[in-house]
Short mmCIF file of C-alpha atoms in Angstrom, two decimals:
data_model
loop_
_atom_site.label_atom_id
_atom_site.label_comp_id
_atom_site.label_asym_id
_atom_site.label_seq_id
_atom_site.Cartn_x
_atom_site.Cartn_y
_atom_site.Cartn_z
CA PRO A 1 143.20 121.19 101.05
CA PRO A 2 145.36 122.43 98.36
CA ARG A 3 148.76 123.36 99.43
CA ASN A 4 150.17 124.58 95.83
CA ALA A 5 149.70 126.92 93.35
CA GLU A 6 149.02 124.07 90.50
CA LYS A 7 146.06 122.67 93.18
CA ARG A 8 144.85 126.48 93.48
CA ILE A 9 144.09 126.42 89.77
CA ASN A 10 142.85 122.55 89.29
CA CYS A 11 140.44 124.22 92.14
CA THR A 12 139.55 127.04 90.51
CA LYS A 13 138.22 124.26 87.38
CA ILE A 14 136.80 122.38 89.50
CA ILE A 15 134.51 126.02 90.89
CA ASN A 16 134.36 127.12 87.32
CA ARG A 17 133.15 124.23 85.99
CA THR A 18 130.45 123.60 88.02
CA ASN A 19 129.65 126.92 88.46
CA ASN A 20 130.14 127.96 91.65
CA PHE A 21 131.77 131.28 92.59
CA THR A 22 130.09 131.92 95.91
CA SER A 23 131.96 131.17 98.52
CA VAL A 24 131.18 129.08 101.85
CA CYS A 25 131.53 132.45 104.23
CA GLY A 26 129.45 135.03 104.13
CA GLY A 27 127.59 134.48 100.60
CA GLU A 28 129.95 136.78 98.91
CA THR A 29 130.05 136.19 95.39
CA ALA A 30 134.20 135.60 94.81
CA SER A 31 136.30 136.90 91.44
CA MET A 32 137.59 134.10 90.33
CA SER A 33 140.94 135.19 90.65
CA GLN A 34 140.02 134.49 94.31
CA GLN A 35 142.22 131.67 95.17
CA ALA A 36 140.60 131.41 99.30
CA VAL A 37 139.40 133.28 101.87
CA ASN A 38 140.44 134.54 105.48
CA GLY A 39 143.65 132.02 104.44
CA VAL A 40 140.72 129.37 104.01
CA PRO A 41 141.37 127.73 100.27
CA CYS A 42 138.77 127.30 97.51
CA ARG A 43 136.87 123.70 97.83
CA GLY A 44 134.26 123.13 95.89
CA LYS A 45 130.93 120.63 97.21
CA VAL A 46 131.43 117.88 98.93
CA LEU A 47 127.98 116.59 97.45
CA THR A 48 127.31 117.28 93.41
CA VAL A 49 125.08 115.91 91.27
CA ASP A 50 128.47 114.32 90.00
CA ASN A 51 129.12 112.36 92.73
CA MET A 52 126.05 111.45 94.51
CA ASN A 53 124.29 108.33 94.46
CA PRO A 54 123.18 107.30 90.92
CA ASN A 55 119.82 105.83 91.42
CA VAL A 56 118.41 108.93 92.85
CA LYS A 57 119.11 110.36 89.82
CA ARG A 58 117.09 107.74 88.02
CA VAL A 59 114.61 108.23 90.22
CA GLU A 60 111.57 109.87 88.16
CA TYR A 61 107.78 111.02 89.43
CA ALA A 62 104.90 112.03 87.91
CA VAL A 63 102.51 111.94 89.58
CA ARG A 64 104.42 114.93 91.63
CA GLY A 65 106.95 116.51 88.48
CA PRO A 66 107.47 119.36 85.90
CA ILE A 67 104.19 119.99 85.38
CA VAL A 68 102.66 120.21 88.88
CA GLN A 69 105.40 122.22 89.32
CA ARG A 70 104.35 124.91 86.94
CA ALA A 71 101.55 124.56 89.12
CA VAL A 72 102.40 126.07 92.09
CA GLN A 73 104.60 128.87 89.98
CA ILE A 74 101.54 129.65 88.08
CA GLU A 75 99.53 129.48 91.36
CA LYS A 76 101.89 131.80 92.99
CA GLU A 77 101.43 133.88 89.47
CA LEU A 78 97.91 134.55 89.77
CA ARG A 79 98.77 135.67 93.76
CA GLU A 80 100.72 138.32 92.39
CA GLY A 81 98.35 139.59 90.13
CA VAL A 82 99.56 137.89 87.15
CA LYS A 83 97.13 138.05 83.94
CA LYS A 84 95.72 134.50 82.94
CA PRO A 85 93.05 133.10 80.53
CA PHE A 86 91.47 131.41 83.70
CA THR A 87 91.76 132.78 87.86
CA GLU A 88 92.56 129.40 89.65
CA VAL A 89 94.46 126.66 88.97
CA ILE A 90 92.77 123.39 89.23
CA LYS A 91 94.93 119.81 89.92
CA ALA A 92 93.06 117.15 89.49
CA ASN A 93 96.65 115.22 89.11
CA ILE A 94 96.50 113.52 91.98
CA GLY A 95 94.23 111.40 94.16
CA ASP A 96 93.93 114.65 96.99
CA ALA A 97 90.21 113.67 98.60
CA HIS A 98 90.70 116.95 100.92
CA ALA A 99 92.63 119.29 99.63
CA MET A 100 89.80 118.68 96.37
CA GLY A 101 86.65 119.66 98.50
CA GLN A 102 85.74 116.09 100.45
CA LYS A 103 84.53 116.92 103.16
CA PRO A 104 86.61 114.86 106.64
CA ILE A 105 84.37 111.74 108.30
CA THR A 106 82.87 113.49 111.26
CA PHE A 107 83.18 110.46 113.58
CA LEU A 108 86.76 110.00 112.00
CA ARG A 109 88.09 113.01 113.68
CA GLN A 110 85.86 113.33 116.59
CA VAL A 111 87.73 110.18 117.54
CA LEU A 112 91.45 112.28 116.33
CA ALA A 113 90.30 115.51 118.02
CA LEU A 114 89.58 113.18 121.78
CA CYS A 115 92.91 112.10 121.28
CA SER A 116 94.78 114.54 120.51
CA TYR A 117 93.24 116.71 123.22
CA PRO A 118 92.36 114.49 125.97
CA GLU A 119 90.63 117.95 128.23
CA LEU A 120 88.02 116.97 125.00
CA LEU A 121 86.48 113.78 126.34
CA GLU A 122 84.58 115.67 129.21
CA ASP A 123 82.73 118.34 126.32
CA ASN A 124 79.40 116.37 125.64
CA LYS A 125 79.18 117.77 122.91
CA PHE A 126 81.22 114.59 121.70
CA PRO A 127 79.04 111.46 121.22
CA GLU A 128 80.28 108.17 123.83
CA ASP A 129 81.37 105.55 121.18
CA ALA A 130 83.61 108.30 120.04
CA LYS A 131 85.03 108.76 123.07
CA LYS A 132 85.24 104.73 124.34
CA ARG A 133 87.33 105.01 121.12
CA ALA A 134 89.92 107.89 122.34
CA GLN A 135 90.16 106.09 125.98
CA ARG A 136 90.85 102.63 124.29
CA ILE A 137 93.78 104.00 121.69
CA LEU A 138 94.80 106.41 124.27
CA GLY A 139 94.95 103.75 126.52
CA ALA A 140 97.69 101.27 124.08
CA CYS A 141 99.73 104.96 123.67
CA GLY A 142 102.70 105.50 126.33
CA GLY A 143 101.75 108.34 129.05
CA HIS A 144 98.19 107.98 127.47
CA SER A 145 99.77 110.20 124.79
CA ILE A 146 99.72 110.07 121.09
CA GLY A 147 102.46 112.16 120.85
CA ALA A 148 104.77 108.96 122.10
CA TYR A 149 106.52 106.72 120.06
CA SER A 150 105.11 102.83 119.81
CA ALA A 151 106.67 99.68 119.34
CA SER A 152 107.70 99.75 115.86
CA GLN A 153 105.14 96.71 114.44
CA GLY A 154 102.19 99.20 115.41
CA ILE A 155 100.56 100.00 118.54
CA GLU A 156 98.99 96.33 118.97
CA CYS A 157 95.34 96.93 120.12
CA VAL A 158 95.30 98.94 116.75
CA ARG A 159 96.34 95.61 114.91
CA GLN A 160 93.75 93.48 116.50
CA ASP A 161 91.12 95.09 114.81
CA VAL A 162 93.10 94.86 111.51
CA ALA A 163 93.67 92.34 112.18
CA ARG A 164 89.65 91.54 113.06
CA TYR A 165 88.92 93.36 110.40
CA ILE A 166 90.98 91.30 107.39
CA GLU A 167 89.02 87.83 108.97
CA LYS A 168 85.84 90.19 108.76
CA ARG A 169 86.12 91.58 104.79
CA ASP A 170 87.57 88.22 103.76
CA GLY A 171 84.39 85.41 104.93
CA GLY A 172 85.96 84.39 107.79
CA ILE A 173 90.13 83.08 106.34
CA PRO A 174 92.21 84.09 109.86
CA SER A 175 94.50 87.24 110.43
CA ASN A 176 97.25 87.14 112.56
CA PRO A 177 98.23 90.29 114.51
CA ASP A 178 101.27 89.22 114.66
CA ASN A 179 101.29 89.52 110.11
CA ILE A 180 99.82 92.77 110.66
CA TYR A 181 103.13 95.79 110.32
CA LEU A 182 101.70 99.42 110.13
CA SER A 183 103.78 101.84 108.24
CA THR A 184 103.44 105.25 107.34
CA GLY A 185 101.12 104.93 104.46
CA ALA A 186 100.42 101.66 102.29
CA SER A 187 103.80 103.45 100.46
CA ASP A 188 106.08 103.28 103.49
CA ALA A 189 104.83 99.25 103.98
CA ILE A 190 105.31 99.05 99.33
CA VAL A 191 108.61 100.71 99.71
CA THR A 192 109.89 97.98 102.86
CA MET A 193 108.82 94.90 101.50
CA LEU A 194 111.54 95.45 98.42
CA LYS A 195 114.47 96.41 99.83
CA LEU A 196 113.83 92.63 101.60
CA LEU A 197 113.28 91.53 98.11
CA VAL A 198 115.62 92.80 95.92
CA CYS A 199 119.04 92.00 95.67
CA GLY A 200 121.73 90.13 93.64
CA GLU A 201 124.52 91.77 90.44
CA GLY A 202 123.82 91.41 87.53
CA ARG A 203 122.32 88.91 85.23
CA ASP A 204 121.39 87.70 89.18
CA ARG A 205 119.54 90.97 89.96
CA THR A 206 115.89 91.04 91.46
CA GLY A 207 113.31 92.14 88.53
CA VAL A 208 110.02 93.16 89.47
CA MET A 209 107.41 92.20 88.10
CA ILE A 210 105.24 96.02 87.56
CA SER A 211 102.35 96.68 84.76
CA ILE A 212 101.97 100.04 82.19
CA PRO A 213 100.41 102.02 83.39
CA GLN A 214 101.74 101.65 86.57
CA TYR A 215 101.62 104.03 89.48
CA PRO A 216 104.99 105.40 89.78
CA LEU A 217 105.41 104.81 93.35
CA TYR A 218 106.68 101.46 91.77
CA SER A 219 109.13 102.36 89.13
CA ALA A 220 110.79 105.32 91.96
CA ALA A 221 111.23 102.71 94.64
CA LEU A 222 112.61 100.53 91.76
CA ALA A 223 115.01 102.69 90.55
CA ASP A 224 116.26 103.70 93.53
CA LEU A 225 117.30 100.09 94.74
CA GLY A 226 119.00 99.79 91.77
CA ALA A 227 116.38 96.54 91.28
CA VAL A 228 114.97 95.94 87.20
CA GLN A 229 111.72 96.58 86.30
CA ILE A 230 110.08 94.44 84.32
CA SER A 231 106.77 96.14 82.91
CA TYR A 232 104.13 93.46 81.37
CA TYR A 233 100.99 95.65 78.96
CA LEU A 234 97.45 95.67 80.37
CA ASP A 235 95.49 95.30 77.64
CA GLU A 236 92.95 98.88 76.99
CA GLU A 237 91.29 96.91 74.86
CA LYS A 238 89.85 94.97 77.27
CA CYS A 239 89.28 97.56 79.68
CA TRP A 240 92.98 97.60 80.91
CA SER A 241 92.69 93.49 81.54
CA LEU A 242 96.13 91.78 82.55
CA ASP A 243 96.04 88.76 80.84
CA VAL A 244 98.18 85.09 81.91
CA ALA A 245 99.99 85.22 78.43
CA GLU A 246 101.14 88.89 79.05
CA LEU A 247 102.66 87.85 82.57
CA ARG A 248 104.21 84.64 80.67
CA ARG A 249 105.69 87.05 77.70
CA ALA A 250 107.31 89.50 80.35
CA LEU A 251 108.66 87.34 82.41
CA ASN A 252 110.65 84.73 80.15
CA ALA A 253 112.09 88.10 77.87
CA ALA A 254 113.03 89.04 81.03
CA ARG A 255 115.58 85.97 82.84
CA GLN A 256 117.67 86.50 79.66
CA HIS A 257 118.74 90.23 82.15
CA CYS A 258 117.99 90.10 85.54
CA ASN A 259 116.21 87.43 88.00
CA PRO A 260 112.03 87.55 88.43
CA ARG A 261 111.11 87.33 91.94
CA VAL A 262 108.75 89.32 92.63
CA LEU A 263 104.75 90.60 91.10
CA CYS A 264 103.09 93.34 91.74
CA ILE A 265 99.73 94.24 91.57
CA ILE A 266 97.39 96.74 91.64
CA ASN A 267 93.64 96.04 92.02
CA PRO A 268 90.91 98.42 91.64
CA GLY A 269 93.53 100.29 89.03
CA ASN A 270 95.70 103.27 89.17
CA PRO A 271 95.88 104.82 86.84
CA THR A 272 93.61 102.36 84.92
CA GLY A 273 90.16 103.68 87.32
CA THR A 274 89.48 99.80 86.60
CA ASN A 275 89.39 96.63 88.45
CA LYS A 276 92.06 95.77 85.82
CA ASP A 277 94.16 92.85 87.18
CA LEU A 278 90.89 91.37 88.89
CA ILE A 279 87.98 91.25 86.38
CA HIS A 280 87.81 89.13 82.49
CA PHE A 281 85.21 91.07 79.86
CA HIS A 282 83.15 90.15 77.41
CA LEU A 283 80.45 92.37 75.32
CA LYS A 284 76.42 91.28 75.84
CA ASN A 285 74.58 92.98 73.48
CA ASN A 286 77.36 95.96 73.10
CA GLN A 287 77.66 96.51 76.40
CA LEU A 288 80.67 95.24 78.47
CA SER A 289 80.14 92.62 81.14
CA GLN A 290 81.68 91.52 83.53
CA VAL A 291 82.41 86.99 84.03
CA GLN A 292 84.98 85.39 86.70
CA SER A 293 86.24 87.85 87.97
CA ARG A 294 88.06 85.69 90.86
CA GLN A 295 89.23 83.84 88.12
CA CYS A 296 91.43 85.63 86.57
CA ILE A 297 93.05 85.93 90.37
CA GLU A 298 93.32 82.39 90.61
CA ASP A 299 95.10 82.61 87.59
CA VAL A 300 97.99 85.05 89.04
CA ILE A 301 98.01 83.35 91.52
CA ARG A 302 98.57 79.92 89.94
CA PHE A 303 101.08 81.16 87.84
CA ALA A 304 102.87 83.22 91.51
CA LYS A 305 102.94 79.66 92.97
CA GLU A 306 104.82 77.67 88.89
CA GLU A 307 107.25 80.27 88.77
CA HIS A 308 107.87 81.17 92.24
CA LEU A 309 107.47 84.76 92.98
CA PHE A 310 106.65 86.98 95.50
CA LEU A 311 103.45 88.92 95.07
CA MET A 312 102.55 91.92 96.42
CA ALA A 313 98.91 93.02 96.34
CA ASP A 314 98.01 97.00 96.38
CA GLU A 315 94.68 96.82 97.38
CA VAL A 316 94.07 100.73 98.98
CA TYR A 317 91.35 101.05 96.60
CA GLN A 318 89.20 98.08 97.54
CA ASP A 319 86.30 100.54 98.48
CA ASN A 320 86.33 101.97 95.27
CA VAL A 321 84.21 100.12 92.86
CA TYR A 322 81.70 101.59 91.43
CA ALA A 323 80.46 100.10 88.49
CA GLU A 324 77.20 97.73 89.00
CA GLY A 325 78.22 94.06 88.95
CA CYS A 326 81.80 94.81 90.10
CA LYS A 327 83.13 93.38 93.35
CA PHE A 328 86.26 93.83 95.47
CA HIS A 329 87.87 90.26 96.44
CA SER A 330 91.40 90.85 98.27
CA PHE A 331 93.82 88.02 96.84
CA LYS A 332 94.99 86.76 100.15
CA LYS A 333 90.61 85.86 100.42
CA VAL A 334 91.07 83.71 96.89
CA LEU A 335 94.98 82.42 97.71
CA PHE A 336 93.08 80.43 100.79
CA GLU A 337 90.08 79.62 99.13
CA MET A 338 92.31 77.55 96.48
CA GLY A 339 93.38 75.24 99.11
CA PRO A 340 96.76 74.73 101.11
CA GLU A 341 98.83 73.23 97.97
CA TYR A 342 98.41 77.30 97.39
CA SER A 343 97.21 78.49 101.04
CA SER A 344 100.00 77.14 103.09
CA THR A 345 103.23 77.80 99.93
CA VAL A 346 102.21 81.47 98.56
CA GLU A 347 104.67 84.68 100.12
CA MET A 348 102.51 87.01 99.71
CA ALA A 349 102.53 91.00 100.81
CA SER A 350 99.24 92.83 100.58
CA PHE A 351 98.54 96.79 101.40
CA HIS A 352 95.70 99.27 102.30
CA SER A 353 95.89 102.80 103.49
CA THR A 354 93.86 105.81 105.17
CA SER A 355 94.45 107.36 102.26
CA LYS A 356 92.16 106.42 99.75
CA CYS A 357 88.51 105.09 99.71
CA TYR A 358 85.51 107.00 101.70
CA MET A 359 88.45 108.42 104.14
CA GLY A 360 90.35 110.27 101.99
CA GLU A 361 92.40 110.77 104.32
CA CYS A 362 96.22 111.09 102.89
CA GLY A 363 97.75 113.43 105.60
CA PHE A 364 97.24 111.12 108.38
CA ARG A 365 100.07 108.58 106.51
CA GLY A 366 98.51 105.08 108.62
CA GLY A 367 98.72 101.81 106.63
CA TYR A 368 99.38 98.40 107.07
CA MET A 369 100.71 95.82 105.29
CA GLU A 370 99.69 91.88 105.99
CA VAL A 371 102.62 89.08 105.36
CA ILE A 372 101.07 85.95 104.34
CA ASN A 373 103.30 82.55 104.16
CA MET A 374 107.19 84.26 105.14
CA ASP A 375 109.97 82.61 106.58
CA PRO A 376 110.61 82.90 109.92
CA GLU A 377 114.52 84.72 110.28
CA VAL A 378 112.85 87.67 107.03
CA LYS A 379 110.64 88.13 109.02
CA THR A 380 113.04 88.41 112.35
CA GLN A 381 114.97 91.05 109.86
CA LEU A 382 111.24 92.65 109.15
CA THR A 383 110.52 93.68 112.30
CA LYS A 384 114.65 94.87 112.21
CA LEU A 385 113.99 97.52 109.00
CA VAL A 386 110.90 99.33 110.04
CA SER A 387 112.22 99.57 113.82
CA VAL A 388 115.00 101.60 112.78
CA ARG A 389 111.96 104.09 111.66
CA LEU A 390 110.02 104.11 114.82
CA CYS A 391 107.12 104.37 114.26
CA PRO A 392 104.93 104.37 111.81
CA PRO A 393 103.00 107.83 112.54
CA VAL A 394 100.88 107.98 115.92
CA PRO A 395 98.55 109.98 115.30
CA GLY A 396 97.76 107.10 111.80
CA GLN A 397 97.45 104.33 113.23
CA ALA A 398 94.64 105.87 115.57
CA LEU A 399 92.99 106.73 112.66
CA LEU A 400 93.66 103.09 110.30
CA ASP A 401 91.91 101.64 113.87
CA LEU A 402 89.19 103.97 113.11
CA VAL A 403 89.30 102.90 109.55
CA VAL A 404 89.11 99.09 110.08
CA ASN A 405 86.60 99.44 113.47
CA PRO A 406 84.40 101.52 112.78
CA PRO A 407 80.91 102.46 114.82
CA GLN A 408 77.75 99.48 114.76
CA PRO A 409 74.78 99.74 114.08
CA ASP A 410 74.05 99.50 118.67
CA GLU A 411 76.17 102.74 118.23
CA PRO A 412 75.45 106.75 118.33
CA SER A 413 77.11 107.83 115.22
CA TYR A 414 77.09 104.95 113.34
CA ILE A 415 74.14 107.03 111.88
CA THR A 416 75.89 109.26 110.67
CA PHE A 417 79.21 107.63 109.47
CA MET A 418 76.51 105.22 107.31
CA LYS A 419 75.49 108.14 105.76
CA GLU A 420 78.97 110.20 105.28
CA ARG A 421 80.33 107.36 103.97
CA THR A 422 77.35 105.71 101.83
CA ALA A 423 77.33 109.97 100.48
CA VAL A 424 81.33 110.28 99.22
CA LEU A 425 81.09 106.53 97.21
CA SER A 426 77.61 107.56 95.97
CA ALA A 427 79.16 111.12 94.68
CA LEU A 428 82.23 108.97 92.85
CA ALA A 429 80.44 106.45 91.75
CA GLU A 430 78.05 109.67 89.82
CA LYS A 431 82.24 111.12 88.74
CA ALA A 432 83.36 107.94 88.13
CA ARG A 433 79.94 107.71 85.55
CA LEU A 434 79.46 111.42 84.18
CA THR A 435 83.48 111.55 83.39
CA GLU A 436 83.17 108.13 80.44
CA GLN A 437 80.24 109.55 79.15
CA THR A 438 81.91 113.55 79.07
CA PHE A 439 85.44 112.84 77.29
CA ASN A 440 83.55 109.43 75.72
CA ALA A 441 81.53 112.09 73.45
CA VAL A 442 85.67 114.40 72.77
CA PRO A 443 86.62 113.35 68.99
CA GLY A 444 90.01 112.06 69.92
CA ILE A 445 89.25 110.93 73.13
CA THR A 446 88.38 107.62 74.52
CA CYS A 447 87.39 107.09 78.53
CA ASN A 448 87.00 102.99 78.54
CA PRO A 449 84.84 103.00 81.97
CA VAL A 450 86.61 104.13 85.46
CA GLN A 451 85.14 101.08 87.56
CA GLY A 452 87.30 101.88 90.64
CA ALA A 453 89.73 104.31 92.36
CA MET A 454 89.61 107.44 91.83
CA TYR A 455 90.95 107.99 88.22
CA THR A 456 90.31 107.62 84.65
CA PHE A 457 93.20 106.53 81.81
CA PRO A 458 91.88 108.62 78.89
CA ARG A 459 93.86 107.57 75.42
CA ILE A 460 94.26 110.59 73.70
CA THR A 461 94.99 111.45 69.56
CA LEU A 462 97.18 113.68 68.65
CA PRO A 463 97.84 115.12 64.90
CA GLU A 464 101.36 114.57 63.82
CA LYS A 465 102.01 118.01 63.69
CA ALA A 466 101.60 117.80 66.92
CA ILE A 467 103.58 114.88 67.43
CA ASP A 468 106.16 117.09 65.75
CA LYS A 469 105.89 119.95 67.52
CA ALA A 470 106.49 118.84 70.61
CA LYS A 471 109.51 116.31 69.40
CA GLU A 472 111.07 120.50 68.23
CA GLU A 473 110.84 121.25 71.84
CA GLY A 474 112.07 118.45 73.57
CA LYS A 475 109.59 117.04 75.12
CA VAL A 476 107.46 113.84 75.42
CA PRO A 477 103.56 114.44 72.92
CA ASP A 478 101.03 114.28 76.08
CA MET A 479 103.77 116.24 77.81
CA TYR A 480 103.68 118.84 75.55
CA TYR A 481 99.86 118.64 75.86
CA CYS A 482 99.51 118.46 79.29
CA MET A 483 102.07 121.72 79.71
CA ARG A 484 99.79 123.38 77.34
CA LEU A 485 96.64 122.41 79.02
CA LEU A 486 97.31 123.77 82.24
CA GLU A 487 98.85 127.19 80.55
CA GLU A 488 95.62 127.61 78.61
CA GLU A 489 92.79 126.68 80.96
CA GLY A 490 94.65 126.08 84.28
CA ILE A 491 94.36 122.24 85.26
CA CYS A 492 96.74 120.13 86.35
CA LEU A 493 96.87 116.64 84.76
CA VAL A 494 99.66 114.18 84.60
CA PRO A 495 100.51 112.98 80.99
CA GLY A 496 100.25 109.58 79.99
CA SER A 497 103.79 108.85 79.47
CA GLY A 498 104.47 108.80 83.38
CA PHE A 499 102.63 106.29 84.27
CA GLY A 500 103.98 104.10 80.76
CA GLN A 501 102.48 103.24 78.01
CA ARG A 502 101.77 101.47 74.35
CA GLU A 503 104.99 103.26 72.43
CA GLY A 504 102.60 104.95 70.23
CA THR A 505 100.22 105.53 72.72
CA PHE A 506 99.15 108.85 74.36
CA HIS A 507 97.53 109.09 77.61
CA PHE A 508 96.21 111.63 80.88
CA ARG A 509 95.53 110.64 84.51
CA MET A 510 92.46 111.94 85.85
CA THR A 511 91.20 112.18 89.50
CA ILE A 512 87.99 112.32 89.63
CA LEU A 513 87.52 113.61 92.94
CA PRO A 514 87.00 117.49 92.40
CA PRO A 515 83.09 118.67 93.60
CA THR A 516 81.10 117.97 90.47
CA GLU A 517 80.16 120.82 90.29
CA LYS A 518 83.57 121.72 89.62
CA LEU A 519 84.19 118.36 87.89
CA LYS A 520 82.04 119.63 85.20
CA VAL A 521 83.44 122.75 84.62
CA VAL A 522 87.20 121.03 84.70
CA LEU A 523 85.60 119.01 81.91
CA GLN A 524 84.50 120.64 79.67
CA LYS A 525 87.36 122.67 79.71
CA ILE A 526 89.76 119.94 78.48
CA ARG A 527 86.44 119.10 76.06
CA ASP A 528 88.06 122.82 74.94
CA PHE A 529 90.61 122.53 74.69
CA HIS A 530 90.97 119.77 73.11
CA VAL A 531 88.92 120.12 70.41
CA ARG A 532 91.13 123.33 69.90
CA PHE A 533 94.08 121.89 69.81
CA THR A 534 93.25 119.51 67.43
CA GLN A 535 92.35 121.63 64.55
CA GLU A 536 95.08 123.68 65.59
CA PHE A 537 97.96 120.91 64.64
CA SER A 538 95.43 120.04 61.38
#
């Protein structure tokens, strides 16, 4: 504490510099001459933006960035009666299926209801298979309650079901439940894995290869951990395909300033909405067609082995594949089919979640990670690290169990479950086609086929005068475009600059989740705005 006049003057300067004129005691505004409150000397804040963790200040997360914050403000203004040229804000910025109107899958919610309120097990309105699932899950919980902590790695029977699911998905390739870690959504597992991998200082600091465009979780996590981001670019002209030559270019350039150790792959793609990381395409009869999707995965695995890289395969959209002729191939399946030279040496973690696909259960925060060829001592450290967080949300673990172990053909819930599941995925496939066709009919917008996931990432051509206007206002051009769209049409999108893009190109990401009729409205509004915006700056 300051104990003389000189220190009190310095304290006043600190308060003046930080504009902190509010006393801790009582919250009343203090005058500049006031040196103490109730005899307690003035002191600046312990935590300020100048002395906080600098890595946190470098974190950016465009999906919930400034444009989304403005959208929330506009919603509040609408509720307060402020007149706008629209009556609602449509948030097409994030893959939140239920917020966009997607109905929950009946079976999933029935079992969760039974787990949450076991007295319902006596209610004859619930089918017997739902009750049996609930009883099995509750039997694995402490005190037969999903309100109890679980093991830090996750409930054992759920991990066993995840392992069986992976084996079935991958054609019988074994999966060990001990290699399964349940998580708070896939994001939590991804960040946990990166924490294990990041080390070193200066030129020895860990470098992590991520695709551009990328999902901002990766760049944000790397900034938070102080790791080095190594950007490799996807080829927009070839439907956002991945080229191993581009991987090698990025790797060689990065070795001048860091130690590349990790290669991250997202498939199907976010934000591009394509199977970019797995599929090569060629033109045949003027139509884009698939060739050797498996070959691309093999090339990536070979590259990882040659360059001694840890593979992280983000596969949360594995059920969201719409394009005819496209099929999801897990990295693990291909890795093991390539033989022991690869399956016994390449280190990998793969991720899945309950938030996407047909489920869309984002709020339950359920997910898992499977680790392959991990050093046993490192695995011990991983288990210790996840134990610090006690356990993933148990309701999310219960939901994940239902996703990996859905109703079977001989069970009473099967028909309804399959009908609902098929309806969700079919609607997404139809909306993917509708989005691509609509955008490609607008002059100045180019949209690759939406082959998977639940997003589109169209390229927009902006007039030079618009680019100059954006710079004049201190904004990135596509941020200026998206902010104008929000203010004039009430449509909330994320500018492509938040995901990364090649210099001189501009994009936006939009989810295809809104109900079909509302999606048509969104697309029409974007079309009208783009034409109007282009004319304004022509």
